[in-house]
Coordinates of C-alpha atoms in Angstrom, one line a residue:
D1 CA 180.8 15.1 -18.6
N2 CA 179.2 11.8 -19.2
G3 CA 177.8 11.1 -16.2
Y4 CA 179.8 8.1 -14.7
N5 CA 180.5 7.1 -11.6
V6 CA 184.0 7.6 -11.1
R7 CA 186.7 8.6 -8.4
Y8 CA 189.8 10.1 -9.1
I9 CA 192.5 9.5 -6.4
I10 CA 195.7 10.8 -6.1
I11 CA 198.2 10.3 -3.4
G12 CA 201.6 11.7 -3.1
F13 CA 201.3 15.8 -2.2
F14 CA 204.3 17.4 -0.6
N15 CA 204.1 20.9 0.4
D16 CA 205.8 22.2 -2.7
D17 CA 205.0 24.7 -6.0
Y18 CA 204.8 21.4 -8.2
S19 CA 201.9 19.7 -5.5
N20 CA 200.5 23.8 -4.9
Y21 CA 199.9 23.6 -9.3
L22 CA 198.2 20.5 -9.4
I23 CA 195.8 21.1 -6.5
N24 CA 195.4 24.4 -7.8
Y25 CA 194.5 22.6 -11.3
V26 CA 191.9 20.5 -9.5
N27 CA 190.5 22.7 -8.0
S28 CA 189.5 24.8 -11.8
L29 CA 188.2 21.8 -12.8
K30 CA 184.6 21.4 -13.8
N31 CA 184.0 17.9 -11.9
K32 CA 186.6 19.2 -9.5
E33 CA 184.7 16.9 -6.3
I34 CA 185.2 13.3 -8.0
F35 CA 189.3 14.3 -7.4
N36 CA 190.7 13.3 -3.9
C37 CA 193.7 14.5 -3.5
F38 CA 196.0 12.6 -0.4
P39 CA 199.4 13.6 0.6
F40 CA 202.4 11.7 0.7
S41 CA 200.8 8.3 3.1
G42 CA 202.1 5.5 4.8
D43 CA 201.6 2.1 3.3
K44 CA 198.7 1.1 5.5
F45 CA 196.5 4.1 4.0
I46 CA 197.5 3.4 0.3
N47 CA 197.2 -0.5 0.8
E48 CA 193.6 0.1 1.7
I49 CA 192.9 2.6 -1.3
Y50 CA 194.2 0.1 -3.4
C51 CA 192.2 -2.9 -2.0
A52 CA 189.0 0.0 -2.1
S53 CA 189.5 0.6 -5.9
D54 CA 188.5 -0.7 -9.3
I55 CA 191.6 0.1 -11.4
G56 CA 194.8 1.3 -11.1
I57 CA 196.5 3.7 -13.9
W58 CA 200.0 4.7 -14.6
T59 CA 201.8 6.6 -16.6
N60 CA 205.4 6.1 -15.0
C61 CA 207.4 3.6 -13.4
A62 CA 206.9 3.5 -9.4
I63 CA 207.6 1.0 -6.6
S64 CA 203.5 1.7 -5.7
I65 CA 202.9 -0.7 -9.0
Q66 CA 204.1 -3.6 -7.5
E67 CA 202.5 -2.6 -4.4
S68 CA 199.1 -2.2 -5.8
M69 CA 199.5 -5.5 -7.5
G70 CA 199.8 -7.5 -4.1
T71 CA 196.2 -6.4 -3.7
G72 CA 194.8 -7.7 -7.0
L73 CA 194.3 -4.1 -8.4
L74 CA 193.6 -4.1 -12.3
L75 CA 196.3 -2.6 -13.7
F76 CA 196.6 0.3 -16.7
L77 CA 199.6 0.8 -17.8
E78 CA 201.0 2.9 -20.3
N79 CA 202.7 1.0 -23.3
K80 CA 206.5 1.7 -22.7
S81 CA 208.7 -0.7 -21.7
S82 CA 209.7 0.6 -18.1
L83 CA 206.2 -0.4 -17.5
N84 CA 204.4 -3.1 -19.7
Y85 CA 206.8 -5.8 -18.9
L86 CA 204.4 -5.6 -15.6
V87 CA 200.8 -6.4 -17.4
E88 CA 200.2 -9.9 -18.5
E89 CA 197.5 -8.7 -20.9
K90 CA 193.8 -9.6 -19.8
V91 CA 195.1 -11.4 -16.8
N92 CA 196.4 -8.6 -14.4
G93 CA 195.8 -5.6 -16.3
F94 CA 196.0 -3.8 -19.9
V95 CA 198.5 -1.7 -21.8
W96 CA 197.3 1.4 -23.4
S97 CA 198.8 4.0 -25.7
E98 CA 198.8 7.8 -26.0
H99 CA 195.8 7.4 -28.6
S100 CA 193.7 4.6 -27.1
F101 CA 193.8 5.9 -23.2
D102 CA 190.6 7.9 -23.5
K103 CA 188.6 5.2 -25.3
E104 CA 189.2 1.9 -23.0
I105 CA 189.3 3.8 -19.9
V106 CA 185.7 4.5 -21.1
K107 CA 185.3 1.0 -22.2
L108 CA 186.3 -0.4 -18.9
I109 CA 183.9 2.0 -16.8
K110 CA 180.8 1.1 -19.1
N111 CA 181.5 -2.6 -18.9
R112 CA 180.8 -3.3 -15.3
S113 CA 180.5 -7.2 -16.2
F114 CA 184.4 -6.7 -17.0
F115 CA 185.4 -6.8 -13.3
N116 CA 183.4 -9.9 -12.7
E117 CA 185.6 -11.1 -15.5
F118 CA 188.7 -10.1 -14.3
S119 CA 188.3 -10.8 -10.4
R120 CA 190.5 -9.1 -7.5
E121 CA 190.9 -13.1 -6.6
R122 CA 191.8 -14.2 -10.0
R123 CA 194.6 -11.0 -10.1
F124 CA 195.3 -11.4 -6.5
Q125 CA 196.6 -15.5 -7.2
H126 CA 198.2 -14.0 -10.1
N127 CA 200.1 -11.3 -8.3
K128 CA 200.2 -12.6 -4.7
T129 CA 204.1 -12.7 -5.1
F130 CA 203.9 -8.8 -4.7
S131 CA 202.0 -9.0 -1.5
Y132 CA 204.3 -7.2 1.6
D133 CA 203.9 -10.0 3.3
N134 CA 205.4 -12.5 0.4
L135 CA 207.5 -9.9 -0.4
A136 CA 209.1 -10.0 2.9
N137 CA 209.2 -13.8 3.7
A138 CA 211.0 -14.0 0.2
F139 CA 213.7 -11.1 1.4
I140 CA 214.4 -13.7 4.9
K141 CA 214.7 -17.1 3.3
N142 CA 217.3 -15.1 1.0
L143 CA 218.8 -13.7 3.6
K144 CA 219.3 -17.0 5.7
N145 CA 220.4 -18.8 2.2
L146 CA 223.1 -16.6 2.0
K147 CA 224.1 -17.6 5.7
I148 CA 223.6 -14.0 6.6
G149 CA 222.8 -13.2 10.4
L150 CA 219.2 -11.2 10.9
N151 CA 219.2 -9.1 14.1

């Protein structure tokens, strides 16, 4: 409503009552065209979305947070113990409380120079241990160290 150039992407819809409820809710909104709703998707598509996004917002713990960190996506996580340990404040993201969410998101959207200060490259270097390749290599290395055969 305030004229900000924002797109909101939601991935993970199924053919169930809850997903249908959410889609109907989104379609009832005044600015429904800013929402893109996608079904449950594979990692290639989701990784492309992470790479094309400016910020990622999560309210609940999910493996997708760590997946997004491997792309250098700026995190914006709710301040709860299941999430806030993932964020190094002002390095790879920020935490928000229910009372500061609107204020903090608007601040991010208005301040485009903010994204230069916290560049994707800087965040990627910080989070590179979460990339698929690095996680797979670490897993294989640990298997070799345990002398477990790989078929």
